[in-house]
Coordinates of C-alpha atoms and ligand atoms in Angstrom, one line a residue:
X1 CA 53.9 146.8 10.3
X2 CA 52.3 149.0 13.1
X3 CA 49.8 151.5 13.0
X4 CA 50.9 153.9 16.2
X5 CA 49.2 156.5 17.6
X6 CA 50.3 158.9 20.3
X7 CA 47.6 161.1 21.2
X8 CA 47.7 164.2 23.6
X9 CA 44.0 165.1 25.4
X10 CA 42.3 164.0 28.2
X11 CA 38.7 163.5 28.0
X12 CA 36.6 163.6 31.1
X13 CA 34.4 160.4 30.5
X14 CA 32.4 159.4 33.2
X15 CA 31.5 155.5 33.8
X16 CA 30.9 153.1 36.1
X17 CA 34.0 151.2 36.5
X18 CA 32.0 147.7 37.1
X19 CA 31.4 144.9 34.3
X20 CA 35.3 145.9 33.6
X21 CA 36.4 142.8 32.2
X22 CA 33.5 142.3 30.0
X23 CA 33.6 143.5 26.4
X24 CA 31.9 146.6 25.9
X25 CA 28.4 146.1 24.2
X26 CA 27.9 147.9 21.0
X27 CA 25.1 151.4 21.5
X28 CA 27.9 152.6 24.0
X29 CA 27.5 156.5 23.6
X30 CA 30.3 158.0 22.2
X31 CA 32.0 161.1 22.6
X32 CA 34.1 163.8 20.6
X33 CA 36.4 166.1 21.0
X34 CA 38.4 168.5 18.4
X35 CA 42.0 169.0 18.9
X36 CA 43.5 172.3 17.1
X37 CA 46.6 172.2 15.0
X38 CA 48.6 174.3 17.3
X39 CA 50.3 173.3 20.7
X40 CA 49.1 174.3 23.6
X41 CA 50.6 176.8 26.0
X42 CA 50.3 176.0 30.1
X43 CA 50.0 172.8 32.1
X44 CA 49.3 169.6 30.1
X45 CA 47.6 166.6 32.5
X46 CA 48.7 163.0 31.4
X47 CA 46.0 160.7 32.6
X48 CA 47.8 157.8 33.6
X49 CA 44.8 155.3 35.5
X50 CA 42.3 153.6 33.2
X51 CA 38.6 154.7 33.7
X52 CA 36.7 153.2 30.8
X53 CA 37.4 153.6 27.3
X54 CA 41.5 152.6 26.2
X55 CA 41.8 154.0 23.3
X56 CA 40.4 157.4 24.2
X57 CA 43.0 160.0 24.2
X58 CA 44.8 160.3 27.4
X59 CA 46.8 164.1 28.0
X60 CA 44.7 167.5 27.5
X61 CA 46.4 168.6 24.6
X62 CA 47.6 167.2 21.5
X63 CA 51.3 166.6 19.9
X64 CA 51.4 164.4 17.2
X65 CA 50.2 161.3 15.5
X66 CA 52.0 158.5 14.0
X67 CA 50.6 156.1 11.8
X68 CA 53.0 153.2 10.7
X69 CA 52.2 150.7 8.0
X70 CA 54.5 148.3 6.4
X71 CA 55.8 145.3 7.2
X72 CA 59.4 146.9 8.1
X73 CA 58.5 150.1 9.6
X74 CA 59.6 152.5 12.3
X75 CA 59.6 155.6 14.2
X76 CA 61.5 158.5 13.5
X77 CA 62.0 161.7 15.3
X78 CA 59.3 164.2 14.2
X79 CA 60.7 166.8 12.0
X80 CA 60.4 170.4 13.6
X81 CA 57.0 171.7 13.1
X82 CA 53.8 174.3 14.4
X83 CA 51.8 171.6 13.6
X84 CA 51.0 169.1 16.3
X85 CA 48.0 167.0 14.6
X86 CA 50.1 165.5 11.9
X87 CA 49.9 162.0 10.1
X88 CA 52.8 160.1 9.3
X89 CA 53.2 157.0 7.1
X90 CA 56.6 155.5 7.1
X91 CA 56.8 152.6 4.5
X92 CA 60.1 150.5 3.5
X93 CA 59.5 150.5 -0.5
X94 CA 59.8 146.6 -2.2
X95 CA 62.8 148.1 -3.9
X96 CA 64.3 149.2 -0.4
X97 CA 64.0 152.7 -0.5
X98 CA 62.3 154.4 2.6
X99 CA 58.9 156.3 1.7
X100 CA 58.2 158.5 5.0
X101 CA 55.6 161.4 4.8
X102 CA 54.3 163.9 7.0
X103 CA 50.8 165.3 6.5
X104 CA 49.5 168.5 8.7
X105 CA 46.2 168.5 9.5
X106 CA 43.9 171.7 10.1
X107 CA 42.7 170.0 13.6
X108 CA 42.1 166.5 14.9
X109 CA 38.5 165.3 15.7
X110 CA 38.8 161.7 18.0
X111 CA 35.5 160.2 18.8
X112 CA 35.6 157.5 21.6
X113 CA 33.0 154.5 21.6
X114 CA 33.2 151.9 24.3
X115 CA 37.2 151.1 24.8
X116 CA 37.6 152.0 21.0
X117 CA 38.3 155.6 19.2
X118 CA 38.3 156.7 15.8
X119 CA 39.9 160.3 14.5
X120 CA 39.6 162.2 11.0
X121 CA 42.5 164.4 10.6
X122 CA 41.0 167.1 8.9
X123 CA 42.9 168.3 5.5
X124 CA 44.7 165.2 5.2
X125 CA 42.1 162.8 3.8
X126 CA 43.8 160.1 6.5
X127 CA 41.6 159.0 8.9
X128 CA 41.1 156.0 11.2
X129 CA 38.0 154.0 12.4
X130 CA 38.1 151.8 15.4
X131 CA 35.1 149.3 16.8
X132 CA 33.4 149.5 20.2
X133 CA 35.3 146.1 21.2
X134 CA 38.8 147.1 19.9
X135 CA 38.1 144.3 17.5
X136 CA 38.9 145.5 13.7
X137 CA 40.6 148.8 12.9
X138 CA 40.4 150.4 9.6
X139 CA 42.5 153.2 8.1
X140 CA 41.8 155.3 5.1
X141 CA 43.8 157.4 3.4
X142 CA 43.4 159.5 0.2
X143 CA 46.0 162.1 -0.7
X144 CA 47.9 161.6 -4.3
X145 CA 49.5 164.6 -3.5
X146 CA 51.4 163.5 -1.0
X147 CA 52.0 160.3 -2.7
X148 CA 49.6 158.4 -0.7
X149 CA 46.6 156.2 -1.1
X150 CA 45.4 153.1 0.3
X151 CA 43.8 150.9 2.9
X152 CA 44.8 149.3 6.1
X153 CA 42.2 146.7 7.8
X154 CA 43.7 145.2 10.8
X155 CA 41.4 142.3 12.7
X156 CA 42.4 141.4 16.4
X157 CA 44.1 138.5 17.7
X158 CA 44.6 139.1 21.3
X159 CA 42.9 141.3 23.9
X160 CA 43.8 144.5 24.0
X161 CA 45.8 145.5 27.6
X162 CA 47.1 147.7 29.4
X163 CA 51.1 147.4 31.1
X164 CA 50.3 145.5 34.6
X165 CA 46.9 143.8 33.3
X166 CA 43.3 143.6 31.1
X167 CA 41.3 146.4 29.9
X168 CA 39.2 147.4 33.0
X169 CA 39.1 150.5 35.1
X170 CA 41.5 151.3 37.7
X171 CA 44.3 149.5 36.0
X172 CA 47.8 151.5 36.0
X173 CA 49.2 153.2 32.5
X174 CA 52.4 153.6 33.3
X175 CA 54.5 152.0 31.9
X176 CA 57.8 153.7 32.7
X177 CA 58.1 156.7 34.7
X178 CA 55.9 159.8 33.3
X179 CA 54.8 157.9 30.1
X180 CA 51.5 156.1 29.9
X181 CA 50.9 153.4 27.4
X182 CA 47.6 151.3 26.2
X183 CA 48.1 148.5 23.9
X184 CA 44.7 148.1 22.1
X185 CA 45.7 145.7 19.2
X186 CA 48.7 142.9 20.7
X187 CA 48.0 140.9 17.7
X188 CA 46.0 141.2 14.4
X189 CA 45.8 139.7 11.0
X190 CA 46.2 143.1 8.9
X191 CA 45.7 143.4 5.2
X192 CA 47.6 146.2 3.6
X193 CA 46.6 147.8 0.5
X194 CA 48.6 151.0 -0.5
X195 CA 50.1 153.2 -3.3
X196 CA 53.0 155.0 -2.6
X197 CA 54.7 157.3 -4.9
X198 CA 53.2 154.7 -7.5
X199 CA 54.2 152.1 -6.2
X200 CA 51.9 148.7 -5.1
X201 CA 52.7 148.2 -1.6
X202 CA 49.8 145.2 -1.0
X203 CA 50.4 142.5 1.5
X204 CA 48.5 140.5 4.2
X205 CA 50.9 140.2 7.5
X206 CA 50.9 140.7 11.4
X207 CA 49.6 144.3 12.7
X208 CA 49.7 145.9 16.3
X209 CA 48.2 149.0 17.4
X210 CA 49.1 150.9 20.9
X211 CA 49.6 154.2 21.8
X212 CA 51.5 156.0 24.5
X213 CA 51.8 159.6 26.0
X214 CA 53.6 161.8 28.2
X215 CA 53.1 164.8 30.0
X216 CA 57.5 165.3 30.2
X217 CA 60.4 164.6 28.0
X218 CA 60.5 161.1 26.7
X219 CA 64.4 161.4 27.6
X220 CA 64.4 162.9 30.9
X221 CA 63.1 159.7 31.9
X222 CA 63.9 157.0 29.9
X223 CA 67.9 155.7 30.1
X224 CA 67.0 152.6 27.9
X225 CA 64.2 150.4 26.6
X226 CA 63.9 147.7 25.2
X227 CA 60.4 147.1 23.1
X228 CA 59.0 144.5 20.7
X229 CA 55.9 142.3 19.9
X230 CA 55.6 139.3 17.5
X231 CA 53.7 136.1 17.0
X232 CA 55.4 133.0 18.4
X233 CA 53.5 129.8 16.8
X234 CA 49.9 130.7 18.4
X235 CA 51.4 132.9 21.2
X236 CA 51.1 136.7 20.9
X237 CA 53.6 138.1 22.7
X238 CA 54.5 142.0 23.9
X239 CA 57.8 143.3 25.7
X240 CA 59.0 146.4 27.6
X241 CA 61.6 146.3 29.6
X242 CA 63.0 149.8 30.4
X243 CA 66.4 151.5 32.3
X244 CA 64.7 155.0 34.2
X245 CA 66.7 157.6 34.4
X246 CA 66.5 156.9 38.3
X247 CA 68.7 153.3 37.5
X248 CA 65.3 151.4 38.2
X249 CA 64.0 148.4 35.8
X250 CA 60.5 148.5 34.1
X251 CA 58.8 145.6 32.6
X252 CA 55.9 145.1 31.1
X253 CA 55.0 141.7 29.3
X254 CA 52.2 140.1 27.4
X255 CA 51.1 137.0 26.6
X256 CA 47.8 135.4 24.8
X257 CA 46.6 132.6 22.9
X258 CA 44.0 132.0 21.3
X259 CA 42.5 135.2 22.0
X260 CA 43.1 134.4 26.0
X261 CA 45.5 136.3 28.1
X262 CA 47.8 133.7 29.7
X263 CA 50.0 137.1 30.9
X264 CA 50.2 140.7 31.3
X265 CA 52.1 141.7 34.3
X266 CA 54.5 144.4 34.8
X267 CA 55.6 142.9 37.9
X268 CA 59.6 142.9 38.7
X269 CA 60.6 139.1 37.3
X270 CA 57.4 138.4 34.8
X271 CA 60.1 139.1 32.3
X272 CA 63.6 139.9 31.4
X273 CA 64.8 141.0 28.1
X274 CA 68.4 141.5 27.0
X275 CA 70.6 141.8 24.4
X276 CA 71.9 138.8 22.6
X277 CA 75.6 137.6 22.1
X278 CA 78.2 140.2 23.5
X279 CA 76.2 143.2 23.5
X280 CA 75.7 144.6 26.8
X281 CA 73.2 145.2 29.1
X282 CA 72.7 148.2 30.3
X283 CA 73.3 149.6 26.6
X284 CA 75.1 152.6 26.2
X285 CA 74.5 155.1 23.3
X286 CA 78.2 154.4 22.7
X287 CA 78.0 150.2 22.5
X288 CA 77.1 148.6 19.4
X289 CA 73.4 147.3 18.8
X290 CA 72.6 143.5 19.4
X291 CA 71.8 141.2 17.0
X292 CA 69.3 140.1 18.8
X293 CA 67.5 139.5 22.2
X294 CA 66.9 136.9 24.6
X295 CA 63.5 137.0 26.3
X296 CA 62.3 134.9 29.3
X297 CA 58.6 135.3 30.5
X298 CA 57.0 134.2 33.3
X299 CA 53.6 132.6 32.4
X300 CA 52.5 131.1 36.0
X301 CA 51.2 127.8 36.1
X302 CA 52.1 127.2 32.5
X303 CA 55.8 127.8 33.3
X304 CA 58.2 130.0 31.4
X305 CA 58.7 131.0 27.9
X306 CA 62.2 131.6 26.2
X307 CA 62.0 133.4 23.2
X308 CA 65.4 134.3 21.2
X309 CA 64.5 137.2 18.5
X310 CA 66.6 138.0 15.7
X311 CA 67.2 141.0 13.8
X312 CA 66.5 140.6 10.1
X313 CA 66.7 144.1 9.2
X314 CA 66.8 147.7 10.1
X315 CA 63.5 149.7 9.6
X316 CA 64.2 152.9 10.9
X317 CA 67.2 154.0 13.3
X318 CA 68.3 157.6 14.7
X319 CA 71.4 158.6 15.6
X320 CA 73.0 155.4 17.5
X321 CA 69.8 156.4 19.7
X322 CA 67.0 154.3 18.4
X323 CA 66.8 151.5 16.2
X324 CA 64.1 149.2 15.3
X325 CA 64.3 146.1 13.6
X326 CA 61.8 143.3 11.9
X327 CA 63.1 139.8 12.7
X328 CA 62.6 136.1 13.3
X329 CA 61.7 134.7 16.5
X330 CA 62.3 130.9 18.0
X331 CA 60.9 129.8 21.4
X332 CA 59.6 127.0 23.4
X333 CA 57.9 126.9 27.3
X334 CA 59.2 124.8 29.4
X335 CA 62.3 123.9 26.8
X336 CA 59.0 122.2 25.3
X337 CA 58.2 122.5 21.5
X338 CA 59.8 124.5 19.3
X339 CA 57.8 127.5 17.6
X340 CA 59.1 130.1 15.4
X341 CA 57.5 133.3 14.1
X342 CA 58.2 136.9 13.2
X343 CA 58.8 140.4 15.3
X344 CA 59.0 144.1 15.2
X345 CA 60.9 145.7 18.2
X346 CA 62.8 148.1 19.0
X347 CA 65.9 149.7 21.3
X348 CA 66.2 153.0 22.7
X349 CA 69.6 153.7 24.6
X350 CA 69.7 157.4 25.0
X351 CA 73.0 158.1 27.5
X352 CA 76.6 157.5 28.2
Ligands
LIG1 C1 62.3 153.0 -5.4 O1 61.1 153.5 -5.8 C2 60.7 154.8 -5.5 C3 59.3 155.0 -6.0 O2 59.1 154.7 -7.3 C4 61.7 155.7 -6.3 O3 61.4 157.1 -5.9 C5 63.1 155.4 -5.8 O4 64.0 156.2 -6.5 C6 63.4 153.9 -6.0 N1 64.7 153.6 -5.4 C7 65.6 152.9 -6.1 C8 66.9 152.7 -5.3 O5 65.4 152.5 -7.2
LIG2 C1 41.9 165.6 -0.1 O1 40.9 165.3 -1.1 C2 40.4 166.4 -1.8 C3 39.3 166.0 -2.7 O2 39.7 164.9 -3.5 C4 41.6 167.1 -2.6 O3 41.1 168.2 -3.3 C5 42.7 167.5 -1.6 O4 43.8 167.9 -2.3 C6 43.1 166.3 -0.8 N1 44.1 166.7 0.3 C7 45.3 166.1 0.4 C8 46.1 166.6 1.6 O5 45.7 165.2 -0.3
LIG3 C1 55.8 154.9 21.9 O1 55.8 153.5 21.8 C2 56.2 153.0 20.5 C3 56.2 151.5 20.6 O2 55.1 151.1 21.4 C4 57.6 153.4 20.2 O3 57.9 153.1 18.9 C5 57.8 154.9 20.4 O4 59.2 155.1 20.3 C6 57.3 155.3 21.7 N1 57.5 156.8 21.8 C7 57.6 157.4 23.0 C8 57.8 158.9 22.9 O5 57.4 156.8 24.0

């Protein structure tokens, strides 16, 4: 499962961009802002360099939140709507059947303390409660009339990051053209404790938390991409690699282990992921999905990792346009040991 969030403000926070790569100590003040139900007409900023806090929101106006949470969830295409502070729980039911619910809320209040945030979406009874230290996320939701109520505790495993490095200031966002990205959560135990639509959906499993954001249309820049995490014996590990519009390659990868970050680069050649057996590469929205992806990471003086992922099932696609799958993942650095493990990723090929 995931819990997602893509958040649209821009907080001016000043701090001093020193002491980056230390943790932030608990007492750091922490700062508010309320975001109205309604979009916002005129220029939106994206903030796309880090200055101090990650998980603060990054553009100056708000368009939607996603919260997943399930161990085969997804994203879906937001249905049309006014409302631009929205919660969403998409959940694959034991007995298979897809539970997906939208929840409007009357405004959004995030609160930002050290890298960490926390947001109560008013009317909805769903709200989320980060640490200082990006260390344990909690979300709470109570609404039995929208068929949901329930728990999710996720406790990190890996540092949180952003696409070319650790959470410091001055450290790019972008992760693709135009579309900013913070990974606070790589890796977490999470323990999931829902109802939905009456049903016990209760499990402890692997959880992830990022967010991303964009001041332009996700398709205007995007061709195709390529996205996934997983756990790979005690590696964490988290891929982008996207087509731009422009025929350029962006990567992004991620590597920790116990709690250490061996890599996060998004230099050209720190990793290459394509799609398995005859599938091909660059994916067209008219070629047929891969079974699968083959992943080779550059991990510097430890050498490289080569990671084959396998699709188990579908949790959400759209259209031939987007799919993403959980699956099973074997690897090894160096052709070394063999580890195996579990994955959520996804593929986005949006033109002919
Ligand atoms: C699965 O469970 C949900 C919730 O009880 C129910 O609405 C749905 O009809 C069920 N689907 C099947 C295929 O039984
Ligand atoms: C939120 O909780 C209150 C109090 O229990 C309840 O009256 C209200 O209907 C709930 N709202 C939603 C969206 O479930
Ligand atoms: C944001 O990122 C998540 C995965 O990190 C992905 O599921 C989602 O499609 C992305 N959305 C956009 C608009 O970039």
């Amino acid at each position: 499962m995931k819990f997602l969030l893509i958040i649209y403000i821009l907080l001016g926070l000043n701090c001093s961009s020193s002491n980056a790569l230390v943790r932030p100590r608990s007492g750091t003040a922490s700062k508010s802002r309320t975001i109205p139900p309604t979009a916002v007409t005129g220029d939106v900023t994206a903030n796309f360099e880090s200055e101090c806090s990650l998980d603060r929101p990054q553009l100056s106006a708000v368009n939607v939140i996603v919260f997943y949470t399930a161990s085969s969830s997804g994203f879906t295409f937001l249905p049309p709507s006014p409302d631009i502070t929205l919660f969403q729980l998409h959940s694959l039911l034991p007995n298979g059947t897809v539970f997906d619910v939208f929840i409007p809320a009357e405004e959004a209040v995030i609160t930002t303390v050290g890298e960490g945030s926390s947001g109560d979406f008013k009317g909805t009874n769903a709200s989320w409660t980060g640490s200082y230290d990006l260390q344990h996320y909690k979300i709470e939701v109570n609404s039995p009339a929208n068929g949901v109520v329930g728990t999710f505790n996720l406790r990190s495993l890996a540092p949180g990051h952003y696409p070319c490095g650790p959470v410091r200031s001055g450290e790019s966002m972008m992760v693709a053209p135009e579309i900013g990205w913070a990974n606070a959560v790589p890796d977490g135990d999470a323990d999931v404790d829902f109802t939905l639509a009456g049903v016990k959906v209760a499990f402890k499993g692997v959880g992830y938390h990022d967010k991303n954001w964009s001041d332009q249309v996700f398709t205007n820049n995007v061709a195709s991409w390529y996205w996934g995490h997983g756990r790979l014996g005690h590696y964490s590990i988290v891929w982008f690699d996207t087509l731009g519009t422009d025929g350029k390659e962006y990567v992004s990868s991620f590597v920790s282990k116990h709690d250490k970050i061996i890599v996060s680069s998004c230099d050209a050649g720190s990793i290459k992921v394509r799609p398995s057996g005859s599938s091909p590469y660059p994916p067209k929205i008219s070629t047929p999905n891969p079974s699968g992806f083959m992943i080779e990471i550059d991990l510097g003086e430890e050498g490289v990792m080569n990671v084959e992922v396998t699709a188990e099932a579908i949790s959400t696609a759209a259209d031939g346009l987007y799919t993403e799958w959980v699956g099973t993942m074997t690897g090894s650095v160096n052709g070394g040991e063999k580890m195996t493990g579990v994955a959520s990723f996804e593929m986005f090929k949006l033109t002919n």
